mmCIF file with all atom_site columns, C-alpha atoms in Angstrom:
data_model
loop_
_atom_site.group_PDB
_atom_site.id
_atom_site.type_symbol
_atom_site.label_atom_id
_atom_site.label_alt_id
_atom_site.label_comp_id
_atom_site.label_asym_id
_atom_site.label_entity_id
_atom_site.label_seq_id
_atom_site.pdbx_PDB_ins_code
_atom_site.Cartn_x
_atom_site.Cartn_y
_atom_site.Cartn_z
_atom_site.occupancy
_atom_site.B_iso_or_equiv
_atom_site.pdbx_formal_charge
_atom_site.auth_seq_id
_atom_site.auth_comp_id
_atom_site.auth_asym_id
_atom_site.auth_atom_id
_atom_site.pdbx_PDB_model_num
ATOM 1   C CA . MET V 1 1   ? 108.385 22.725 -3.868 1.00 44.00 ? 1   MET V CA 1
ATOM 2   C CA . THR V 1 2   ? 104.931 24.282 -3.745 1.00 49.00 ? 2   THR V CA 1
ATOM 3   C CA . ALA V 1 3   ? 101.669 22.610 -4.601 1.00 52.00 ? 3   ALA V CA 1
ATOM 4   C CA . PRO V 1 4   ? 99.419  24.326 -7.197 1.00 58.00 ? 4   PRO V CA 1
ATOM 5   C CA . VAL V 1 5   ? 96.953  25.064 -4.377 1.00 61.00 ? 5   VAL V CA 1
ATOM 6   C CA . ASP V 1 6   ? 99.140  25.829 -1.351 1.00 59.00 ? 6   ASP V CA 1
ATOM 7   C CA . PRO V 1 7   ? 97.093  25.619 1.892  1.00 60.00 ? 7   PRO V CA 1
ATOM 8   C CA . GLY V 1 8   ? 99.735  27.669 3.739  1.00 65.00 ? 8   GLY V CA 1
ATOM 9   C CA . PHE V 1 9   ? 100.277 25.014 6.416  1.00 67.00 ? 9   PHE V CA 1
ATOM 10  C CA . LEU V 1 10  ? 100.438 21.290 6.994  1.00 70.00 ? 10  LEU V CA 1
ATOM 11  C CA . GLY V 1 11  ? 98.441  19.426 9.623  1.00 75.00 ? 11  GLY V CA 1
ATOM 12  C CA . TYR V 1 12  ? 95.315  20.273 11.548 1.00 79.00 ? 12  TYR V CA 1
ATOM 13  C CA . GLN V 1 13  ? 94.753  23.999 12.176 1.00 88.00 ? 13  GLN V CA 1
ATOM 14  C CA . PRO V 1 14  ? 93.206  24.800 15.593 1.00 93.00 ? 14  PRO V CA 1
ATOM 15  C CA . THR V 1 15  ? 90.878  27.761 16.071 1.00 93.00 ? 15  THR V CA 1
ATOM 16  C CA . ILE V 1 16  ? 92.899  30.762 17.252 1.00 96.00 ? 16  ILE V CA 1
ATOM 17  C CA . GLU V 1 17  ? 91.071  32.774 19.942 1.00 97.00 ? 17  GLU V CA 1
ATOM 18  C CA . PRO V 1 18  ? 92.231  34.704 23.009 1.00 98.00 ? 18  PRO V CA 1
ATOM 19  C CA . LEU V 1 19  ? 91.268  33.395 26.468 1.00 97.00 ? 19  LEU V CA 1
ATOM 20  C CA . LYS V 1 20  ? 89.991  36.264 28.624 1.00 97.00 ? 20  LYS V CA 1
ATOM 21  C CA . LEU V 1 21  ? 90.339  35.896 32.393 1.00 98.00 ? 21  LEU V CA 1
ATOM 22  C CA . THR V 1 22  ? 88.906  38.437 34.825 1.00 97.00 ? 22  THR V CA 1
ATOM 23  C CA . THR V 1 23  ? 90.792  38.985 38.069 1.00 97.00 ? 23  THR V CA 1
ATOM 24  C CA . GLY V 1 24  ? 88.758  37.736 41.029 1.00 97.00 ? 24  GLY V CA 1
ATOM 25  C CA . ALA V 1 25  ? 86.336  35.735 38.874 1.00 98.00 ? 25  ALA V CA 1
ATOM 26  C CA . SER V 1 26  ? 86.128  32.004 38.303 1.00 98.00 ? 26  SER V CA 1
ATOM 27  C CA . PHE V 1 27  ? 86.610  30.694 34.781 1.00 97.00 ? 27  PHE V CA 1
ATOM 28  C CA . VAL V 1 28  ? 83.307  29.160 33.662 1.00 97.00 ? 28  VAL V CA 1
ATOM 29  C CA . GLN V 1 29  ? 82.990  27.955 30.074 1.00 97.00 ? 29  GLN V CA 1
ATOM 30  C CA . THR V 1 30  ? 80.882  25.570 28.013 1.00 97.00 ? 30  THR V CA 1
ATOM 31  C CA . ILE V 1 31  ? 81.723  24.593 24.444 1.00 94.00 ? 31  ILE V CA 1
ATOM 32  C CA . GLN V 1 32  ? 79.122  22.713 22.427 1.00 93.00 ? 32  GLN V CA 1
ATOM 33  C CA . ALA V 1 33  ? 79.965  20.363 19.572 1.00 89.00 ? 33  ALA V CA 1
ATOM 34  C CA . SER V 1 34  ? 78.905  21.543 16.111 1.00 87.00 ? 34  SER V CA 1
ATOM 35  C CA . GLY V 1 35  ? 75.479  20.597 14.823 1.00 90.00 ? 35  GLY V CA 1
ATOM 36  C CA . THR V 1 36  ? 74.512  17.047 15.765 1.00 91.00 ? 36  THR V CA 1
ATOM 37  C CA . ALA V 1 37  ? 78.099  15.946 16.534 1.00 90.00 ? 37  ALA V CA 1
ATOM 38  C CA . THR V 1 38  ? 78.702  14.040 19.763 1.00 92.00 ? 38  THR V CA 1
ATOM 39  C CA . PHE V 1 39  ? 81.816  13.104 21.698 1.00 94.00 ? 39  PHE V CA 1
ATOM 40  C CA . PRO V 1 40  ? 82.672  9.402  21.896 1.00 94.00 ? 40  PRO V CA 1
ATOM 41  C CA . THR V 1 41  ? 82.572  7.883  25.388 1.00 95.00 ? 41  THR V CA 1
ATOM 42  C CA . ASN V 1 42  ? 85.874  8.466  27.229 1.00 96.00 ? 42  ASN V CA 1
ATOM 43  C CA . THR V 1 43  ? 86.837  11.537 25.203 1.00 96.00 ? 43  THR V CA 1
ATOM 44  C CA . ALA V 1 44  ? 89.094  13.803 27.295 1.00 97.00 ? 44  ALA V CA 1
ATOM 45  C CA . VAL V 1 45  ? 89.383  17.583 26.887 1.00 98.00 ? 45  VAL V CA 1
ATOM 46  C CA . LYS V 1 46  ? 91.787  19.809 28.786 1.00 98.00 ? 46  LYS V CA 1
ATOM 47  C CA . ILE V 1 47  ? 93.124  23.342 28.741 1.00 98.00 ? 47  ILE V CA 1
ATOM 48  C CA . VAL V 1 48  ? 96.896  23.465 29.097 1.00 98.00 ? 48  VAL V CA 1
ATOM 49  C CA . LEU V 1 49  ? 98.179  26.883 30.184 1.00 98.00 ? 49  LEU V CA 1
ATOM 50  C CA . THR V 1 50  ? 101.828 27.722 29.559 1.00 98.00 ? 50  THR V CA 1
ATOM 51  C CA . ALA V 1 51  ? 104.214 30.574 30.302 1.00 96.00 ? 51  ALA V CA 1
ATOM 52  C CA . PRO V 1 52  ? 105.619 32.449 27.282 1.00 89.00 ? 52  PRO V CA 1
ATOM 53  C CA . GLY V 1 53  ? 108.728 30.226 27.468 1.00 90.00 ? 53  GLY V CA 1
ATOM 54  C CA . GLY V 1 54  ? 106.596 27.058 27.297 1.00 92.00 ? 54  GLY V CA 1
ATOM 55  C CA . ALA V 1 55  ? 106.642 25.897 30.948 1.00 97.00 ? 55  ALA V CA 1
ATOM 56  C CA . VAL V 1 56  ? 103.269 24.443 31.998 1.00 98.00 ? 56  VAL V CA 1
ATOM 57  C CA . LEU V 1 57  ? 101.519 26.697 34.544 1.00 98.00 ? 57  LEU V CA 1
ATOM 58  C CA . ASP V 1 58  ? 98.368  24.625 35.033 1.00 98.00 ? 58  ASP V CA 1
ATOM 59  C CA . THR V 1 59  ? 96.031  22.132 33.365 1.00 98.00 ? 59  THR V CA 1
ATOM 60  C CA . TRP V 1 60  ? 92.250  22.485 33.601 1.00 98.00 ? 60  TRP V CA 1
ATOM 61  C CA . ASN V 1 61  ? 90.365  19.276 32.779 1.00 98.00 ? 61  ASN V CA 1
ATOM 62  C CA . GLY V 1 62  ? 86.972  19.674 31.159 1.00 98.00 ? 62  GLY V CA 1
ATOM 63  C CA . VAL V 1 63  ? 83.880  17.678 32.005 1.00 98.00 ? 63  VAL V CA 1
ATOM 64  C CA . VAL V 1 64  ? 82.831  15.996 28.761 1.00 97.00 ? 64  VAL V CA 1
ATOM 65  C CA . GLY V 1 65  ? 79.145  15.335 28.135 1.00 96.00 ? 65  GLY V CA 1
ATOM 66  C CA . THR V 1 66  ? 77.432  13.876 25.094 1.00 95.00 ? 66  THR V CA 1
ATOM 67  C CA . ASN V 1 67  ? 77.896  17.057 23.051 1.00 95.00 ? 67  ASN V CA 1
ATOM 68  C CA . THR V 1 68  ? 79.394  19.604 25.474 1.00 96.00 ? 68  THR V CA 1
ATOM 69  C CA . VAL V 1 69  ? 82.572  20.265 27.419 1.00 97.00 ? 69  VAL V CA 1
ATOM 70  C CA . THR V 1 70  ? 82.390  22.430 30.542 1.00 98.00 ? 70  THR V CA 1
ATOM 71  C CA . TRP V 1 71  ? 84.923  23.961 32.899 1.00 98.00 ? 71  TRP V CA 1
ATOM 72  C CA . THR V 1 72  ? 84.417  25.577 36.286 1.00 98.00 ? 72  THR V CA 1
ATOM 73  C CA . VAL V 1 73  ? 87.791  26.741 37.619 1.00 98.00 ? 73  VAL V CA 1
ATOM 74  C CA . ALA V 1 74  ? 88.028  28.543 40.962 1.00 98.00 ? 74  ALA V CA 1
ATOM 75  C CA . ASN V 1 75  ? 89.094  32.185 40.848 1.00 97.00 ? 75  ASN V CA 1
ATOM 76  C CA . THR V 1 76  ? 92.248  31.393 42.856 1.00 97.00 ? 76  THR V CA 1
ATOM 77  C CA . ALA V 1 77  ? 93.480  29.050 40.098 1.00 97.00 ? 77  ALA V CA 1
ATOM 78  C CA . ALA V 1 78  ? 92.396  31.403 37.303 1.00 98.00 ? 78  ALA V CA 1
ATOM 79  C CA . ASP V 1 79  ? 94.024  34.421 39.006 1.00 98.00 ? 79  ASP V CA 1
ATOM 80  C CA . ALA V 1 80  ? 97.382  32.594 39.041 1.00 97.00 ? 80  ALA V CA 1
ATOM 81  C CA . ILE V 1 81  ? 97.582  32.687 35.218 1.00 97.00 ? 81  ILE V CA 1
ATOM 82  C CA . PRO V 1 82  ? 99.325  35.878 34.056 1.00 96.00 ? 82  PRO V CA 1
ATOM 83  C CA . ALA V 1 83  ? 98.491  37.945 30.982 1.00 96.00 ? 83  ALA V CA 1
ATOM 84  C CA . GLY V 1 84  ? 100.583 36.947 27.995 1.00 97.00 ? 84  GLY V CA 1
ATOM 85  C CA . SER V 1 85  ? 100.496 33.260 28.876 1.00 98.00 ? 85  SER V CA 1
ATOM 86  C CA . ARG V 1 86  ? 99.361  30.822 26.202 1.00 98.00 ? 86  ARG V CA 1
ATOM 87  C CA . TYR V 1 87  ? 96.661  28.169 26.268 1.00 98.00 ? 87  TYR V CA 1
ATOM 88  C CA . THR V 1 88  ? 95.813  25.141 24.174 1.00 97.00 ? 88  THR V CA 1
ATOM 89  C CA . ILE V 1 89  ? 92.610  23.107 24.382 1.00 97.00 ? 89  ILE V CA 1
ATOM 90  C CA . LEU V 1 90  ? 93.547  19.502 23.647 1.00 97.00 ? 90  LEU V CA 1
ATOM 91  C CA . VAL V 1 91  ? 90.907  16.914 22.732 1.00 96.00 ? 91  VAL V CA 1
ATOM 92  C CA . THR V 1 92  ? 91.887  13.264 23.043 1.00 96.00 ? 92  THR V CA 1
ATOM 93  C CA . TYR V 1 93  ? 89.639  10.737 21.328 1.00 94.00 ? 93  TYR V CA 1
ATOM 94  C CA . PRO V 1 94  ? 89.717  7.192  22.752 1.00 93.00 ? 94  PRO V CA 1
ATOM 95  C CA . TYR V 1 95  ? 90.730  5.445  19.565 1.00 92.00 ? 95  TYR V CA 1
ATOM 96  C CA . THR V 1 96  ? 93.469  2.835  19.275 1.00 91.00 ? 96  THR V CA 1
ATOM 97  C CA . PRO V 1 97  ? 95.882  4.492  19.277 1.00 93.00 ? 97  PRO V CA 1
ATOM 98  C CA . ALA V 1 98  ? 94.442  7.571  21.022 1.00 91.00 ? 98  ALA V CA 1
ATOM 99  C CA . VAL V 1 99  ? 94.269  10.674 18.812 1.00 92.00 ? 99  VAL V CA 1
ATOM 100 C CA . THR V 1 100 ? 94.849  14.151 20.280 1.00 95.00 ? 100 THR V CA 1
ATOM 101 C CA . TYR V 1 101 ? 93.967  17.393 18.482 1.00 93.00 ? 101 TYR V CA 1
ATOM 102 C CA . ALA V 1 102 ? 94.678  21.005 19.423 1.00 95.00 ? 102 ALA V CA 1
ATOM 103 C CA . TRP V 1 103 ? 91.089  22.324 19.244 1.00 94.00 ? 103 TRP V CA 1
ATOM 104 C CA . TYR V 1 104 ? 91.707  25.952 20.290 1.00 96.00 ? 104 TYR V CA 1
ATOM 105 C CA . GLU V 1 105 ? 94.818  27.938 21.129 1.00 97.00 ? 105 GLU V CA 1
ATOM 106 C CA . GLY V 1 106 ? 95.842  31.506 21.793 1.00 97.00 ? 106 GLY V CA 1
ATOM 107 C CA . VAL V 1 107 ? 97.043  34.086 24.264 1.00 98.00 ? 107 VAL V CA 1
ATOM 108 C CA . VAL V 1 108 ? 95.640  34.795 27.737 1.00 98.00 ? 108 VAL V CA 1
ATOM 109 C CA . LEU V 1 109 ? 94.210  38.288 28.228 1.00 98.00 ? 109 LEU V CA 1
ATOM 110 C CA . ARG V 1 110 ? 93.507  39.796 31.671 1.00 95.00 ? 110 ARG V CA 1
ATOM 111 C CA . THR V 1 111 ? 90.921  42.298 32.817 1.00 91.00 ? 111 THR V CA 1
#
């Protein structure tokens, strides 16, 4: 059965963007919350990198500030992630129970 206004999906829709990694370079990224939004204390944000078959290759934990999340990942760790892998940025809010959202997701590109 279809609703009169079909959204095309159920559930939260993460932002779909590729993750570009440059061979020999560290991965350095900062994401700022929208507008005046802030992250609650004890919010956790991580990038989970997976092989095309779904096996976890690595997890990069972000450093969460009041309204930013930053990553600085050494080039040796970033270089180990092959092109065509997938990533998901998961945000876990410290509610009871904890709530986790897929914030961003996409494919890994290499240069």
